[in-house]
Short mmCIF file of C-alpha atoms in Angstrom, two decimals:
data_model
loop_
_atom_site.label_atom_id
_atom_site.label_comp_id
_atom_site.label_asym_id
_atom_site.label_seq_id
_atom_site.Cartn_x
_atom_site.Cartn_y
_atom_site.Cartn_z
CA UNK A 1 6.61 74.46 -63.75
CA UNK A 2 9.78 74.54 -66.14
CA UNK A 3 10.87 77.82 -64.70
CA UNK A 4 10.89 76.34 -61.50
CA UNK A 5 12.62 73.22 -62.32
CA UNK A 6 15.48 75.50 -64.07
CA UNK A 7 15.66 77.48 -60.87
CA UNK A 8 16.24 74.09 -59.12
CA UNK A 9 19.51 73.50 -61.44
CA UNK A 10 21.28 76.03 -59.20
CA UNK A 11 23.87 74.94 -56.46
CA UNK A 12 22.13 74.80 -53.08
CA UNK A 13 22.58 77.61 -51.16
CA UNK A 14 23.68 77.41 -47.32
CA UNK A 15 21.52 77.34 -44.56
CA UNK A 16 22.52 78.45 -41.44
CA UNK A 17 26.07 79.60 -40.03
CA UNK A 18 29.16 79.80 -42.32
CA UNK A 19 29.49 77.94 -45.43
CA UNK A 20 32.64 76.05 -46.04
CA UNK A 21 33.77 74.57 -49.34
CA UNK A 22 35.72 71.65 -49.44
CA UNK A 23 36.92 71.25 -53.44
CA UNK A 24 40.25 69.94 -53.88
CA UNK A 25 42.20 72.52 -52.24
CA UNK A 26 40.77 71.86 -49.03
CA UNK A 27 42.63 69.81 -46.07
CA UNK A 28 40.36 66.77 -47.43
CA UNK A 29 38.32 64.60 -45.26
CA UNK A 30 40.73 65.11 -42.03
CA UNK A 31 39.47 68.78 -42.67
CA UNK A 32 35.94 67.95 -42.81
CA UNK A 33 35.75 65.09 -39.95
CA UNK A 34 38.62 66.03 -37.82
CA UNK A 35 37.00 68.57 -35.51
CA UNK A 36 35.41 68.34 -32.18
CA UNK A 37 33.60 64.80 -31.69
CA UNK A 38 29.89 64.59 -30.22
CA UNK A 39 28.63 67.64 -32.54
CA UNK A 40 27.16 67.61 -35.86
CA UNK A 41 27.74 68.39 -39.47
CA UNK A 42 25.64 69.52 -42.62
CA UNK A 43 26.93 68.64 -45.90
CA UNK A 44 25.43 69.85 -49.23
CA UNK A 45 26.65 67.92 -52.53
CA UNK A 46 28.01 69.81 -55.39
CA UNK A 47 26.91 66.90 -57.98
CA UNK A 48 23.88 65.94 -59.67
CA UNK A 49 25.35 62.45 -60.63
CA UNK A 50 23.70 59.83 -58.94
CA UNK A 51 25.80 57.49 -58.60
CA UNK A 52 28.28 59.94 -57.02
CA UNK A 53 26.01 60.87 -54.33
CA UNK A 54 25.32 57.31 -53.47
CA UNK A 55 28.92 56.58 -53.25
CA UNK A 56 29.07 59.85 -50.93
CA UNK A 57 26.84 58.05 -48.55
CA UNK A 58 28.69 54.74 -48.72
CA UNK A 59 32.10 56.66 -48.33
CA UNK A 60 30.58 58.21 -45.25
CA UNK A 61 29.04 55.54 -43.62
CA UNK A 62 32.54 53.71 -44.21
CA UNK A 63 34.97 56.26 -43.08
CA UNK A 64 33.35 58.58 -40.58
CA UNK A 65 33.13 57.41 -36.91
CA UNK A 66 29.39 58.02 -36.42
CA UNK A 67 29.28 56.97 -32.79
CA UNK A 68 30.82 60.09 -32.33
CA UNK A 69 29.08 62.62 -34.38
CA UNK A 70 25.71 63.33 -36.28
CA UNK A 71 25.86 64.07 -39.76
CA UNK A 72 23.12 65.54 -42.61
CA UNK A 73 23.74 65.07 -46.19
CA UNK A 74 21.55 67.13 -48.59
CA UNK A 75 21.69 66.27 -52.31
CA UNK A 76 20.02 65.81 -55.35
CA UNK A 77 20.41 64.53 -59.08
CA UNK A 78 19.38 64.72 -62.81
CA UNK A 79 17.05 62.68 -63.81
CA UNK A 80 17.50 59.15 -62.51
CA UNK A 81 15.75 56.09 -61.33
CA UNK A 82 16.87 54.36 -58.03
CA UNK A 83 15.89 50.94 -57.11
CA UNK A 84 16.62 49.20 -53.53
CA UNK A 85 18.97 46.72 -52.65
CA UNK A 86 16.52 43.76 -52.93
CA UNK A 87 14.57 45.21 -55.96
CA UNK A 88 14.04 43.59 -59.59
CA UNK A 89 14.70 46.70 -62.31
CA UNK A 90 12.60 44.91 -64.99
CA UNK A 91 9.33 44.85 -62.68
CA UNK A 92 9.92 48.15 -61.17
CA UNK A 93 10.72 50.71 -63.98
CA UNK A 94 10.31 51.15 -67.64
CA UNK A 95 14.04 50.23 -69.15
CA UNK A 96 13.03 51.00 -72.71
CA UNK A 97 11.83 54.54 -71.96
CA UNK A 98 14.53 55.18 -69.71
CA UNK A 99 17.03 54.44 -72.59
CA UNK A 100 15.46 56.66 -74.96
CA UNK A 101 15.40 59.74 -72.66
CA UNK A 102 18.94 58.82 -71.60
CA UNK A 103 17.65 58.20 -67.70
CA UNK A 104 20.23 56.13 -65.80
CA UNK A 105 19.52 53.73 -63.22
CA UNK A 106 21.16 53.06 -60.12
CA UNK A 107 20.72 50.86 -57.34
CA UNK A 108 21.45 51.84 -53.87
CA UNK A 109 22.63 49.64 -51.19
CA UNK A 110 19.79 50.21 -48.66
CA UNK A 111 16.48 48.60 -48.92
CA UNK A 112 13.00 50.00 -49.68
CA UNK A 113 11.13 51.01 -53.07
CA UNK A 114 11.90 52.35 -56.51
CA UNK A 115 12.11 56.43 -56.53
CA UNK A 116 12.38 58.78 -59.56
CA UNK A 117 15.02 61.65 -59.01
CA UNK A 118 15.39 64.85 -60.56
CA UNK A 119 16.34 68.18 -59.76
CA UNK A 120 13.12 69.04 -58.17
CA UNK A 121 13.47 66.13 -55.74
CA UNK A 122 15.59 66.89 -52.64
CA UNK A 123 17.11 63.76 -50.83
CA UNK A 124 18.14 64.17 -47.11
CA UNK A 125 20.46 61.52 -45.51
CA UNK A 126 20.45 61.20 -41.76
CA UNK A 127 23.97 59.53 -40.46
CA UNK A 128 24.01 58.67 -36.65
CA UNK A 129 25.39 55.39 -34.68
CA UNK A 130 23.08 52.24 -34.73
CA UNK A 131 22.36 53.10 -31.24
CA UNK A 132 20.79 56.41 -32.19
CA UNK A 133 19.04 55.34 -35.15
CA UNK A 134 15.47 56.92 -35.00
CA UNK A 135 13.35 57.34 -38.45
CA UNK A 136 10.36 58.92 -36.71
CA UNK A 137 12.64 61.65 -35.27
CA UNK A 138 14.28 62.17 -38.49
CA UNK A 139 10.90 62.43 -40.34
CA UNK A 140 9.67 64.96 -37.38
CA UNK A 141 12.59 67.09 -38.80
CA UNK A 142 10.92 67.33 -42.14
CA UNK A 143 7.39 67.92 -41.00
CA UNK A 144 7.98 70.33 -37.92
CA UNK A 145 10.10 72.19 -40.59
CA UNK A 146 7.30 72.45 -43.28
CA UNK A 147 4.74 73.51 -40.60
CA UNK A 148 6.94 76.03 -39.32
CA UNK A 149 7.37 77.74 -42.99
CA UNK A 150 4.07 76.74 -44.40
CA UNK A 151 1.65 76.31 -41.41
CA UNK A 152 -1.48 75.68 -43.80
CA UNK A 153 0.38 72.59 -45.24
CA UNK A 154 -1.26 69.03 -43.62
CA UNK A 155 1.69 67.25 -43.23
CA UNK A 156 2.32 63.82 -41.12
CA UNK A 157 4.67 60.99 -40.86
CA UNK A 158 3.11 57.38 -41.52
CA UNK A 159 3.94 54.06 -39.81
CA UNK A 160 5.54 53.20 -43.09
CA UNK A 161 8.00 56.10 -42.49
CA UNK A 162 6.85 57.87 -45.44
CA UNK A 163 5.59 61.71 -45.52
CA UNK A 164 1.92 62.54 -46.69
CA UNK A 165 0.37 65.66 -47.74
CA UNK A 166 -3.51 65.90 -46.71
CA UNK A 167 -3.60 62.37 -45.78
CA UNK A 168 -3.27 61.16 -48.97
CA UNK A 169 -0.41 62.27 -51.36
CA UNK A 170 3.02 61.06 -50.78
CA UNK A 171 5.75 63.68 -50.62
CA UNK A 172 8.46 61.65 -49.66
CA UNK A 173 9.76 57.99 -49.34
CA UNK A 174 12.18 56.63 -47.25
CA UNK A 175 14.88 53.47 -46.77
CA UNK A 176 17.72 53.07 -44.34
CA UNK A 177 20.96 50.86 -43.99
CA UNK A 178 22.29 49.76 -40.45
CA UNK A 179 25.56 48.62 -39.96
CA UNK A 180 27.30 47.06 -36.80
CA UNK A 181 28.17 50.57 -35.14
CA UNK A 182 26.52 53.13 -37.66
CA UNK A 183 23.37 53.54 -39.47
CA UNK A 184 21.91 55.94 -41.97
CA UNK A 185 18.41 56.81 -42.93
CA UNK A 186 17.64 58.64 -46.26
CA UNK A 187 14.30 59.86 -47.52
CA UNK A 188 13.01 62.01 -50.55
CA UNK A 189 11.31 65.09 -50.60
CA UNK A 190 9.42 66.06 -53.70
CA UNK A 191 9.31 69.92 -54.24
CA UNK A 192 8.99 70.39 -57.83
CA UNK A 193 9.44 67.12 -59.55
CA UNK A 194 8.63 66.15 -63.19
CA UNK A 195 5.29 64.39 -62.72
CA UNK A 196 4.96 63.19 -66.13
CA UNK A 197 8.39 61.49 -66.30
CA UNK A 198 7.85 59.96 -62.82
CA UNK A 199 4.68 58.62 -64.12
CA UNK A 200 6.68 56.95 -67.28
CA UNK A 201 9.55 55.43 -66.11
CA UNK A 202 8.06 53.86 -62.56
CA UNK A 203 6.27 51.13 -64.72
CA UNK A 204 7.14 47.61 -65.70
CA UNK A 205 9.18 47.01 -68.49
CA UNK A 206 8.94 43.06 -68.62
CA UNK A 207 5.49 41.26 -68.24
CA UNK A 208 5.02 37.84 -67.02
CA UNK A 209 7.79 38.22 -64.30
CA UNK A 210 7.86 36.03 -60.91
CA UNK A 211 10.13 37.25 -58.32
CA UNK A 212 10.53 37.20 -54.62
CA UNK A 213 11.99 40.55 -55.06
CA UNK A 214 10.64 43.54 -52.72
CA UNK A 215 8.11 45.19 -54.59
CA UNK A 216 7.43 48.71 -54.69
CA UNK A 217 3.97 50.00 -52.97
CA UNK A 218 2.15 52.77 -55.51
CA UNK A 219 0.86 55.71 -53.83
CA UNK A 220 -0.48 59.02 -55.59
CA UNK A 221 2.28 61.71 -55.10
CA UNK A 222 2.46 65.47 -55.04
CA UNK A 223 4.84 68.21 -55.24
CA UNK A 224 4.91 70.74 -52.43
CA UNK A 225 4.65 73.77 -54.92
CA UNK A 226 1.44 72.22 -56.06
CA UNK A 227 -0.14 72.94 -52.56
CA UNK A 228 2.59 75.86 -51.55
CA UNK A 229 3.32 77.72 -54.85
CA UNK A 230 5.59 80.32 -53.11
CA UNK A 231 7.54 77.66 -51.29
CA UNK A 232 11.14 78.61 -52.79
CA UNK A 233 13.94 75.78 -52.93
CA UNK A 234 16.21 77.97 -50.66
CA UNK A 235 13.73 78.45 -48.37
CA UNK A 236 13.17 74.60 -47.95
CA UNK A 237 16.62 73.86 -47.65
CA UNK A 238 17.32 76.73 -44.90
CA UNK A 239 14.10 75.50 -42.93
CA UNK A 240 15.34 71.69 -43.08
CA UNK A 241 18.76 72.75 -41.66
CA UNK A 242 17.53 75.01 -39.03
CA UNK A 243 15.24 72.25 -37.94
CA UNK A 244 18.03 69.52 -37.84
CA UNK A 245 19.75 71.93 -35.69
CA UNK A 246 17.12 72.60 -33.31
CA UNK A 247 15.84 69.04 -32.92
CA UNK A 248 19.28 67.53 -32.21
CA UNK A 249 20.39 70.32 -30.17
CA UNK A 250 23.04 71.36 -32.95
CA UNK A 251 24.65 74.72 -34.42
CA UNK A 252 26.28 72.70 -37.67
CA UNK A 253 27.97 74.86 -40.04
CA UNK A 254 26.70 74.06 -43.93
CA UNK A 255 29.61 72.81 -45.97
CA UNK A 256 29.54 72.50 -49.72
CA UNK A 257 31.46 69.06 -50.86
CA UNK A 258 32.28 67.45 -54.31
CA UNK A 259 31.90 64.02 -54.04
CA UNK A 260 34.34 63.62 -57.22
CA UNK A 261 36.85 64.79 -55.14
CA UNK A 262 39.47 62.14 -54.17
CA UNK A 263 41.38 64.45 -52.07
CA UNK A 264 38.90 64.83 -49.78
CA UNK A 265 37.05 61.61 -50.41
CA UNK A 266 39.76 58.87 -51.06
CA UNK A 267 38.70 55.75 -52.86
CA UNK A 268 35.37 57.53 -53.62
CA UNK A 269 35.74 57.23 -57.60
CA UNK A 270 36.02 53.24 -57.22
CA UNK A 271 32.54 53.11 -55.25
CA UNK A 272 30.91 55.22 -57.87
CA UNK A 273 32.20 52.86 -60.48
CA UNK A 274 31.06 49.84 -58.84
CA UNK A 275 27.26 51.46 -58.43
CA UNK A 276 27.70 52.09 -62.17
CA UNK A 277 28.54 48.58 -63.04
CA UNK A 278 26.15 46.05 -64.81
CA UNK A 279 27.01 43.86 -62.32
CA UNK A 280 25.99 45.78 -59.32
CA UNK A 281 22.88 47.19 -61.24
CA UNK A 282 21.56 44.34 -62.90
CA UNK A 283 23.69 41.44 -61.45
CA UNK A 284 22.24 41.81 -58.05
CA UNK A 285 18.84 41.39 -58.73
CA UNK A 286 17.33 38.43 -56.77
CA UNK A 287 16.52 35.42 -58.87
CA UNK A 288 13.28 35.36 -60.96
CA UNK A 289 11.39 33.49 -63.87
CA UNK A 290 9.74 35.38 -66.78
CA UNK A 291 6.87 33.39 -68.45
CA UNK A 292 5.34 35.60 -71.14
CA UNK A 293 3.36 35.34 -74.57
CA UNK A 294 5.27 36.65 -77.80
CA UNK A 295 3.24 37.80 -80.55
CA UNK A 296 4.76 37.36 -84.24
CA UNK A 297 3.99 38.18 -87.70
CA UNK A 298 6.07 37.83 -90.96
CA UNK A 299 7.38 40.79 -92.74
CA UNK A 300 4.76 41.54 -95.05
CA UNK A 301 2.12 41.25 -92.06
CA UNK A 302 0.02 38.87 -93.72
CA UNK A 303 0.55 35.91 -91.35
CA UNK A 304 0.46 35.84 -87.22
CA UNK A 305 1.56 33.66 -84.75
CA UNK A 306 1.67 33.39 -81.04
CA UNK A 307 4.69 31.61 -79.36
CA UNK A 308 6.00 31.71 -75.72
CA UNK A 309 9.34 32.81 -73.56
CA UNK A 310 10.17 30.82 -70.29
CA UNK A 311 13.45 31.98 -68.92
CA UNK A 312 15.03 31.68 -65.51
CA UNK A 313 17.50 34.48 -64.46
CA UNK A 314 19.94 34.46 -61.56
CA UNK A 315 22.28 37.03 -61.19
CA UNK A 316 21.02 39.01 -64.03
CA UNK A 317 22.02 36.27 -66.61
CA UNK A 318 19.72 33.48 -68.36
CA UNK A 319 19.91 30.16 -66.49
CA UNK A 320 17.31 28.33 -68.30
CA UNK A 321 15.55 29.27 -71.58
CA UNK A 322 12.54 28.01 -73.60
CA UNK A 323 11.47 29.26 -76.53
CA UNK A 324 8.25 27.69 -77.97
CA UNK A 325 7.41 28.56 -81.57
CA UNK A 326 4.63 26.45 -83.40
CA UNK A 327 6.47 24.25 -85.86
CA UNK A 328 4.59 25.82 -88.94
CA UNK A 329 5.83 28.90 -88.27
CA UNK A 330 9.73 28.15 -87.42
CA UNK A 331 11.40 24.59 -87.72
CA UNK A 332 12.06 23.22 -84.11
CA UNK A 333 15.75 23.30 -84.97
CA UNK A 334 15.65 26.98 -85.00
CA UNK A 335 13.62 27.39 -81.57
CA UNK A 336 16.06 25.16 -80.05
CA UNK A 337 19.18 27.05 -81.18
CA UNK A 338 17.61 30.25 -80.00
CA UNK A 339 16.98 29.02 -76.57
CA UNK A 340 20.62 27.42 -76.36
CA UNK A 341 22.31 30.77 -77.52
CA UNK A 342 20.60 33.06 -74.77
CA UNK A 343 21.58 30.58 -71.64
CA UNK A 344 24.43 32.11 -69.79
CA UNK A 345 23.78 35.39 -71.78
CA UNK A 346 22.88 38.94 -69.78
CA UNK A 347 18.84 38.88 -69.70
CA UNK A 348 18.92 42.64 -71.70
CA UNK A 349 18.01 43.24 -75.38
CA UNK A 350 21.21 44.30 -76.50
CA UNK A 351 22.92 40.90 -75.35
CA UNK A 352 20.12 39.05 -76.98
CA UNK A 353 20.52 40.83 -80.30
CA UNK A 354 24.28 40.38 -80.26
CA UNK A 355 24.06 36.66 -79.60
CA UNK A 356 21.13 35.97 -82.10
CA UNK A 357 22.96 37.96 -84.77
CA UNK A 358 24.97 35.11 -85.75
CA UNK A 359 21.85 32.69 -86.22
CA UNK A 360 20.05 35.42 -88.46
CA UNK A 361 23.20 35.32 -90.87
CA UNK A 362 22.77 31.53 -91.18
CA UNK A 363 19.32 31.80 -92.55
CA UNK A 364 17.89 33.51 -95.88
CA UNK A 365 14.56 33.98 -97.19
CA UNK A 366 11.15 33.68 -95.52
CA UNK A 367 12.70 31.97 -92.52
CA UNK A 368 14.94 34.45 -91.92
CA UNK A 369 12.53 37.34 -91.83
CA UNK A 370 10.52 35.23 -89.44
CA UNK A 371 13.67 34.41 -86.99
CA UNK A 372 14.15 38.35 -87.32
CA UNK A 373 10.85 39.01 -86.00
CA UNK A 374 11.44 36.35 -83.47
CA UNK A 375 14.34 37.94 -82.20
CA UNK A 376 13.05 41.74 -82.07
CA UNK A 377 9.95 39.82 -80.04
CA UNK A 378 12.77 38.65 -77.45
CA UNK A 379 14.43 41.80 -77.23
CA UNK A 380 11.10 43.47 -76.29
CA UNK A 381 10.10 41.06 -73.83
CA UNK A 382 13.66 41.54 -72.12
CA UNK A 383 13.08 45.10 -71.76
#
């Protein structure tokens, strides 16, 4: 598995036709998209940065006339977790585990569920006019390509627009975004992703959440190489591009692009910066509440106590907060000060630590130890 993953770090190779590379010395976006209309184009991203690749999707959607051409973008990322536009990251992924592993979180602009990306996961984005939007036809490209190169694989597209293997294992998830005139539909394809990391990060990090955010639907997953060990990355990419051309009657050349190149994609750096921001990633979370127990103990571990945290969070910030701690454990004045200090702050452990530090400095002795334990419990409850 590890040798296969190392191989997938190599740059995507061209599939059919001549390869063009647009990396700064090129004529820019006019050179890429200024050709005859009515045809197709296949782009392969050189970047493995999740925010750059999501920004490239947004840039194409905003700047390319998709009423006149069909476009396929192929891309993959270093390890990352990507949530849907209307999802709650605290209930979808294990934020502490991601921080420890250095795995970033990204919120895309399309709907759908949470997915884990790494170099063993291929992403395909189908851009068309809104009139030509057809997710089943796009998924037909994926299933027909797999059947052609590995006839023994039993792959089917479902009514939920997933692709499943052997009628059970999900190998592709899907999401889409529709604008007034244009559309894009993107899907994942698990070739050789790290299954252990996927399982570790796609689990809730904050207990007791109540939310109307769109939940993910858990499914058993599998990698293609688990069932077709000889299926190489380049062979897979080539088959998909060929099938895309066949399905839509195109002869699209494959073009390598760099989404960090402002001369080719003017303004794309600002799009990527917005996608990286806390206000987008966490601040766009639909309003939610948390009601969870806190287990406390003094510094010596000889005494224990149960407390309760109740918060309402809007735009990623604490709007209402109540920390209930029995009076015999902590004076009510301190519980109240903790509750008041968190209101207006970001719902995250780092913000909680910073705002509660002053309270800790104001106490000493036994109360300071118990207050410190409460602060640690609060940080843990905030993911």
